[in-house]
Amino acid sequence: MSKFSKVVLKKGKEESVLRFHPWVFSGAIDRIEGSVEEGDVVIIHASDDRFLGIGHSAIGSIAVRIFSFENRTPDLDFWIGKFQSAYNLRHKIGLTLRSNTNVFRLVHGEGDGMPGLIVDFYNGTAVLQAHSVGMWLIREMLAEAMKVVLGDRLVAIYDKSSKTLPFKASIEPVDGYLFGGQITREVLEDGNRFLVDWEEGQKTGFFVDQRENRRLLSDYSFGKNVLNMFCYTGGFSFSAMRGGANLVHSVDSSVKAIELTNQNVELNFPGDKRHEAFAVEAFDFMKDIKDKYDLIILDPPAFAKHKNVLNQALQGYKKLNSRAFQQIRPGGILFTFSCSQVVTRTNFREAVFSAAAISKRNIRILHQLSQPADHPINIYHPEGEYLKGLVLYVE
Ligand code: SAH
């Protein structure tokens, strides 16, 4: 273990680490013994020299992301253990053996004790996204560990980290396959077929995190006129169609997203005239939709990526939701979401409540939604809760 540099914390700054919080902020560090480059493995010690944890160093306010609170050597066996634990959870919640779903999140960063790493599993292909240089530097070892844990189920590993790594890092990541190559792009989620483009698409290619909420939407769709705003690959649209919707309109400002949605409609419901997709900006589309829809889904991209734009983001949610409240048909149902990590559940509720008050309509909460079980929240890292949703009945 001695080959790793030592990060010694200021007196009293060990408290959060002793409570298993996986981040060490730069301000908590007293000194570094040895030289440290971004992404290096470092060992964290308290001011009295007690061992606290092992993590990856980074430039920025989060100076170390801890992946072990035990004094272990982070070798291949160590990472196999980590992936095995992540896989076991997905197995326990019934995601690994289902015949109608072969897409799930295998690793959810801090939620799986692997800060800085996201892995989504797409019908045999694991798409890896490193958010820290430390994880990216060991990607080959991570790939080996995944092969051991997943065995025959794994046919390819694609590294898609070029857009998620910190731009300050002096590395030049190029996306590509770490193992295998493209075999199929088609995945199944609850029996719906999707073409996923992990090479060019947003995030790892598909928003795996809405699976449980799409299922719920399906229960509410029978006979309804549905507007799926910010549709991307059309996930909510198919759930609505499966649930017996009368009409489904999918809207996204990205032409590519609309093409994908149309392709996916053809895969699942060829020639079905109930669906139409529009490449239009959200506020433009919502200018005049008075009494056209009984069910509206608002799943916008993260409005706030940083704390300093929080207020602006909350105004954005308020404006967007008020458009929907003012125009949804009487007795309508709104599924509204926020995926910004810096927007808390309370922040989001308050923004939606303000929007409701503007409409002066009688509105009740039916469900409070979250991220699905394959996006677990580490109990010691509440910041990992990022997806928030409300289902509202608008009289
Ligand atoms: N609901 C989707 C995920 C939405 S991601 C799913 O279940 O898979 C957010 C989407 O919003 C992206 O596809 C992006 O292209 C789109 N978007 C971003 N800004 C927009 C805007 N101003 N108007 C309409 N769509 C927008």
mmCIF file of C-alpha atoms in Angstrom, residues 121-333:
data_model
loop_
_atom_site.group_PDB
_atom_site.id
_atom_site.type_symbol
_atom_site.label_atom_id
_atom_site.label_comp_id
_atom_site.label_asym_id
_atom_site.label_seq_id
_atom_site.Cartn_x
_atom_site.Cartn_y
_atom_site.Cartn_z
ATOM 1 C CA PHE A 121 -25.995 -2.801 -19.463
ATOM 2 C CA TYR A 122 -27.674 -3.004 -22.877
ATOM 3 C CA ASN A 123 -28.545 -6.531 -23.912
ATOM 4 C CA GLY A 124 -24.960 -7.794 -23.620
ATOM 5 C CA THR A 125 -23.091 -4.519 -24.086
ATOM 6 C CA ALA A 126 -21.854 -2.627 -21.042
ATOM 7 C CA VAL A 127 -21.509 1.099 -21.663
ATOM 8 C CA LEU A 128 -19.026 2.617 -19.251
ATOM 9 C CA GLN A 129 -18.902 6.302 -18.394
ATOM 10 C CA ALA A 130 -16.106 7.543 -16.180
ATOM 11 C CA HIS A 131 -16.843 10.815 -14.442
ATOM 12 C CA SER A 132 -13.469 10.854 -12.707
ATOM 13 C CA VAL A 133 -9.984 10.561 -14.154
ATOM 14 C CA GLY A 134 -9.191 7.888 -11.568
ATOM 15 C CA MET A 135 -11.859 5.553 -12.905
ATOM 16 C CA TRP A 136 -10.919 6.300 -16.502
ATOM 17 C CA LEU A 137 -7.242 5.464 -15.908
ATOM 18 C CA ILE A 138 -8.172 1.998 -14.645
ATOM 19 C CA ARG A 139 -10.818 1.328 -17.319
ATOM 20 C CA GLU A 140 -8.964 -1.718 -18.660
ATOM 21 C CA MET A 141 -8.918 -3.295 -15.208
ATOM 22 C CA LEU A 142 -12.583 -2.410 -14.715
ATOM 23 C CA ALA A 143 -13.338 -4.092 -18.043
ATOM 24 C CA GLU A 144 -11.494 -7.238 -16.914
ATOM 25 C CA ALA A 145 -13.431 -7.276 -13.653
ATOM 26 C CA MET A 146 -16.732 -6.927 -15.509
ATOM 27 C CA LYS A 147 -15.831 -9.831 -17.794
ATOM 28 C CA VAL A 148 -15.165 -12.047 -14.789
ATOM 29 C CA VAL A 149 -18.437 -11.113 -13.082
ATOM 30 C CA LEU A 150 -20.746 -11.157 -16.110
ATOM 31 C CA GLY A 151 -19.141 -14.074 -17.970
ATOM 32 C CA ASP A 152 -21.024 -15.099 -21.114
ATOM 33 C CA ARG A 153 -23.685 -12.487 -20.622
ATOM 34 C CA LEU A 154 -21.195 -9.824 -21.655
ATOM 35 C CA VAL A 155 -20.382 -9.491 -25.360
ATOM 36 C CA ALA A 156 -18.930 -5.984 -25.487
ATOM 37 C CA ILE A 157 -17.775 -3.061 -23.369
ATOM 38 C CA TYR A 158 -17.944 0.446 -24.785
ATOM 39 C CA ASP A 159 -16.141 3.329 -23.100
ATOM 40 C CA LYS A 160 -18.048 6.572 -23.521
ATOM 41 C CA SER A 161 -16.208 8.863 -21.155
ATOM 42 C CA SER A 162 -14.996 11.626 -23.455
ATOM 43 C CA LYS A 163 -17.873 13.950 -22.554
ATOM 44 C CA THR A 164 -18.170 13.117 -18.876
ATOM 45 C CA LEU A 165 -14.553 13.457 -17.768
ATOM 46 C CA PRO A 166 -13.624 16.793 -16.200
ATOM 47 C CA PHE A 167 -12.534 19.148 -18.960
ATOM 48 C CA LYS A 168 -9.651 20.441 -16.835
ATOM 49 C CA ALA A 169 -7.905 17.085 -16.902
ATOM 50 C CA SER A 170 -4.926 16.944 -19.225
ATOM 51 C CA ILE A 171 -5.923 13.687 -20.877
ATOM 52 C CA GLU A 172 -7.330 13.063 -24.310
ATOM 53 C CA PRO A 173 -9.990 10.395 -24.013
ATOM 54 C CA VAL A 174 -11.301 8.759 -27.170
ATOM 55 C CA ASP A 175 -14.512 6.747 -27.001
ATOM 56 C CA GLY A 176 -14.389 3.163 -28.196
ATOM 57 C CA TYR A 177 -14.752 -0.523 -27.443
ATOM 58 C CA LEU A 178 -12.624 -1.957 -24.640
ATOM 59 C CA PHE A 179 -13.901 -5.409 -25.489
ATOM 60 C CA GLY A 180 -15.849 -6.837 -28.449
ATOM 61 C CA GLY A 181 -17.645 -4.613 -30.926
ATOM 62 C CA GLN A 182 -21.145 -3.646 -31.924
ATOM 63 C CA ILE A 183 -23.373 -6.683 -32.234
ATOM 64 C CA THR A 184 -26.865 -5.411 -31.627
ATOM 65 C CA ARG A 185 -28.325 -2.055 -30.742
ATOM 66 C CA GLU A 186 -31.714 -3.403 -29.842
ATOM 67 C CA VAL A 187 -32.806 -3.686 -26.217
ATOM 68 C CA LEU A 188 -36.001 -4.637 -24.428
ATOM 69 C CA GLU A 189 -37.567 -2.739 -21.575
ATOM 70 C CA ASP A 190 -40.784 -4.201 -20.198
ATOM 71 C CA GLY A 191 -41.423 -5.775 -23.573
ATOM 72 C CA ASN A 192 -40.899 -2.549 -25.535
ATOM 73 C CA ARG A 193 -38.143 -2.656 -28.148
ATOM 74 C CA PHE A 194 -35.677 0.224 -28.378
ATOM 75 C CA LEU A 195 -32.785 0.983 -30.669
ATOM 76 C CA VAL A 196 -30.056 2.439 -28.502
ATOM 77 C CA ASP A 197 -27.238 4.510 -29.943
ATOM 78 C CA TRP A 198 -24.541 4.481 -27.265
ATOM 79 C CA GLU A 199 -21.939 5.822 -29.668
ATOM 80 C CA GLU A 200 -23.774 9.001 -30.626
ATOM 81 C CA GLY A 201 -26.756 9.248 -28.271
ATOM 82 C CA GLN A 202 -27.220 11.234 -25.075
ATOM 83 C CA LYS A 203 -25.816 9.932 -21.778
ATOM 84 C CA THR A 204 -25.045 6.224 -22.236
ATOM 85 C CA GLY A 205 -27.676 6.081 -24.994
ATOM 86 C CA PHE A 206 -30.934 5.557 -23.115
ATOM 87 C CA PHE A 207 -32.601 6.901 -19.990
ATOM 88 C CA VAL A 208 -32.673 3.699 -17.978
ATOM 89 C CA ASP A 209 -33.775 5.630 -14.909
ATOM 90 C CA GLN A 210 -37.401 6.093 -15.974
ATOM 91 C CA ARG A 211 -38.283 2.382 -16.261
ATOM 92 C CA GLU A 212 -40.446 2.174 -13.124
ATOM 93 C CA ASN A 213 -42.121 5.510 -13.824
ATOM 94 C CA ARG A 214 -42.913 4.493 -17.411
ATOM 95 C CA ARG A 215 -44.609 1.404 -16.022
ATOM 96 C CA LEU A 216 -46.778 3.548 -13.760
ATOM 97 C CA LEU A 217 -47.652 5.832 -16.661
ATOM 98 C CA SER A 218 -48.933 2.864 -18.591
ATOM 99 C CA ASP A 219 -51.563 2.276 -15.883
ATOM 100 C CA TYR A 220 -52.889 5.803 -16.344
ATOM 101 C CA SER A 221 -52.997 5.929 -20.125
ATOM 102 C CA PHE A 222 -56.131 4.082 -21.192
ATOM 103 C CA GLY A 223 -58.297 6.210 -23.465
ATOM 104 C CA LYS A 224 -56.192 9.328 -22.865
ATOM 105 C CA ASN A 225 -54.731 11.954 -25.164
ATOM 106 C CA VAL A 226 -51.088 11.982 -24.119
ATOM 107 C CA LEU A 227 -48.339 14.559 -24.579
ATOM 108 C CA ASN A 228 -44.812 13.249 -23.978
ATOM 109 C CA MET A 229 -42.707 16.377 -23.728
ATOM 110 C CA PHE A 230 -38.883 15.912 -23.920
ATOM 111 C CA CYS A 231 -39.432 12.422 -25.327
ATOM 112 C CA TYR A 232 -35.835 11.560 -26.424
ATOM 113 C CA THR A 233 -36.112 7.897 -27.563
ATOM 114 C CA GLY A 234 -39.847 7.887 -26.878
ATOM 115 C CA GLY A 235 -39.837 5.724 -23.734
ATOM 116 C CA PHE A 236 -42.942 7.179 -22.102
ATOM 117 C CA SER A 237 -44.772 7.218 -25.447
ATOM 118 C CA PHE A 238 -44.615 3.438 -25.816
ATOM 119 C CA SER A 239 -45.760 2.910 -22.263
ATOM 120 C CA ALA A 240 -48.747 5.132 -23.018
ATOM 121 C CA MET A 241 -49.493 3.237 -26.234
ATOM 122 C CA ARG A 242 -49.200 -0.131 -24.466
ATOM 123 C CA GLY A 243 -51.539 1.199 -21.816
ATOM 124 C CA GLY A 244 -54.207 1.915 -24.434
ATOM 125 C CA ALA A 245 -53.813 5.640 -25.028
ATOM 126 C CA ASN A 246 -56.098 7.186 -27.570
ATOM 127 C CA LEU A 247 -53.440 9.455 -29.045
ATOM 128 C CA VAL A 248 -49.779 10.081 -28.218
ATOM 129 C CA HIS A 249 -47.758 13.131 -29.224
ATOM 130 C CA SER A 250 -43.998 12.989 -28.643
ATOM 131 C CA VAL A 251 -42.041 16.247 -28.620
ATOM 132 C CA ASP A 252 -38.308 16.957 -28.480
ATOM 133 C CA SER A 253 -36.248 19.856 -29.792
ATOM 134 C CA SER A 254 -33.667 17.428 -31.182
ATOM 135 C CA VAL A 255 -34.351 16.184 -34.704
ATOM 136 C CA LYS A 256 -32.223 13.115 -33.973
ATOM 137 C CA ALA A 257 -34.351 12.271 -30.946
ATOM 138 C CA ILE A 258 -37.507 12.511 -33.023
ATOM 139 C CA GLU A 259 -35.984 10.231 -35.670
ATOM 140 C CA LEU A 260 -35.132 7.710 -32.950
ATOM 141 C CA THR A 261 -38.632 7.924 -31.499
ATOM 142 C CA ASN A 262 -40.189 7.336 -34.921
ATOM 143 C CA GLN A 263 -37.877 4.372 -35.545
ATOM 144 C CA ASN A 264 -38.823 2.897 -32.199
ATOM 145 C CA VAL A 265 -42.535 3.383 -32.872
ATOM 146 C CA GLU A 266 -42.121 1.436 -36.103
ATOM 147 C CA LEU A 267 -40.399 -1.362 -34.174
ATOM 148 C CA ASN A 268 -43.128 -1.638 -31.561
ATOM 149 C CA PHE A 269 -46.313 -0.440 -33.224
ATOM 150 C CA PRO A 270 -45.796 -0.493 -36.987
ATOM 151 C CA GLY A 271 -48.215 1.751 -38.822
ATOM 152 C CA ASP A 272 -50.000 2.796 -35.636
ATOM 153 C CA LYS A 273 -51.717 6.085 -36.398
ATOM 154 C CA ARG A 274 -52.189 7.026 -32.757
ATOM 155 C CA HIS A 275 -48.646 8.360 -32.555
ATOM 156 C CA GLU A 276 -47.113 11.515 -33.970
ATOM 157 C CA ALA A 277 -43.721 13.071 -33.189
ATOM 158 C CA PHE A 278 -42.686 16.721 -33.425
ATOM 159 C CA ALA A 279 -39.210 18.256 -33.454
ATOM 160 C CA VAL A 280 -40.197 21.476 -31.716
ATOM 161 C CA GLU A 281 -38.912 23.458 -28.743
ATOM 162 C CA ALA A 282 -40.969 22.788 -25.604
ATOM 163 C CA PHE A 283 -42.230 26.294 -24.893
ATOM 164 C CA ASP A 284 -43.151 26.792 -28.544
ATOM 165 C CA PHE A 285 -45.149 23.586 -28.578
ATOM 166 C CA MET A 286 -46.870 24.471 -25.324
ATOM 167 C CA LYS A 287 -47.956 27.934 -26.482
ATOM 168 C CA ASP A 288 -51.396 26.753 -27.376
ATOM 169 C CA ILE A 289 -52.390 23.288 -26.212
ATOM 170 C CA LYS A 290 -55.436 24.336 -24.210
ATOM 171 C CA ASP A 291 -57.620 21.331 -23.345
ATOM 172 C CA LYS A 292 -55.872 19.106 -25.896
ATOM 173 C CA TYR A 293 -54.305 16.598 -23.508
ATOM 174 C CA ASP A 294 -55.492 14.509 -20.546
ATOM 175 C CA LEU A 295 -52.051 13.240 -19.637
ATOM 176 C CA ILE A 296 -48.845 15.257 -19.914
ATOM 177 C CA ILE A 297 -45.296 14.102 -19.168
ATOM 178 C CA LEU A 298 -42.612 16.713 -18.509
ATOM 179 C CA ASP A 299 -39.162 15.152 -18.273
ATOM 180 C CA PRO A 300 -36.763 17.979 -19.124
ATOM 181 C CA PRO A 301 -32.958 17.752 -19.131
ATOM 182 C CA ALA A 302 -31.161 18.862 -15.952
ATOM 183 C CA PHE A 303 -31.900 22.592 -15.713
ATOM 184 C CA ALA A 304 -29.199 23.103 -13.084
ATOM 185 C CA LYS A 305 -25.891 21.337 -13.322
ATOM 186 C CA HIS A 306 -24.247 23.585 -10.722
ATOM 187 C CA LYS A 307 -25.386 25.127 -7.463
ATOM 188 C CA ASN A 308 -24.950 28.703 -8.699
ATOM 189 C CA VAL A 309 -27.679 28.368 -11.297
ATOM 190 C CA LEU A 310 -30.170 26.816 -8.889
ATOM 191 C CA ASN A 311 -32.551 29.774 -8.784
ATOM 192 C CA GLN A 312 -32.636 30.070 -12.522
ATOM 193 C CA ALA A 313 -33.421 26.361 -12.750
ATOM 194 C CA LEU A 314 -36.261 26.622 -10.259
ATOM 195 C CA GLN A 315 -37.759 29.449 -12.310
ATOM 196 C CA GLY A 316 -37.487 27.180 -15.348
ATOM 197 C CA TYR A 317 -39.405 24.374 -13.617
ATOM 198 C CA LYS A 318 -42.018 26.843 -12.440
ATOM 199 C CA LYS A 319 -42.560 28.283 -15.899
ATOM 200 C CA LEU A 320 -42.704 24.896 -17.583
ATOM 201 C CA ASN A 321 -45.112 23.355 -15.101
ATOM 202 C CA SER A 322 -47.365 26.389 -15.035
ATOM 203 C CA ARG A 323 -47.831 26.045 -18.808
ATOM 204 C CA ALA A 324 -49.018 22.493 -18.262
ATOM 205 C CA PHE A 325 -51.289 23.304 -15.295
ATOM 206 C CA GLN A 326 -52.959 26.105 -17.205
ATOM 207 C CA GLN A 327 -53.708 24.029 -20.266
ATOM 208 C CA ILE A 328 -54.240 20.393 -19.283
ATOM 209 C CA ARG A 329 -57.827 19.188 -19.621
ATOM 210 C CA PRO A 330 -60.024 19.154 -16.493
ATOM 211 C CA GLY A 331 -59.375 15.874 -14.681
ATOM 212 C CA GLY A 332 -55.967 15.646 -16.309
ATOM 213 C CA ILE A 333 -52.870 13.970 -14.934
#
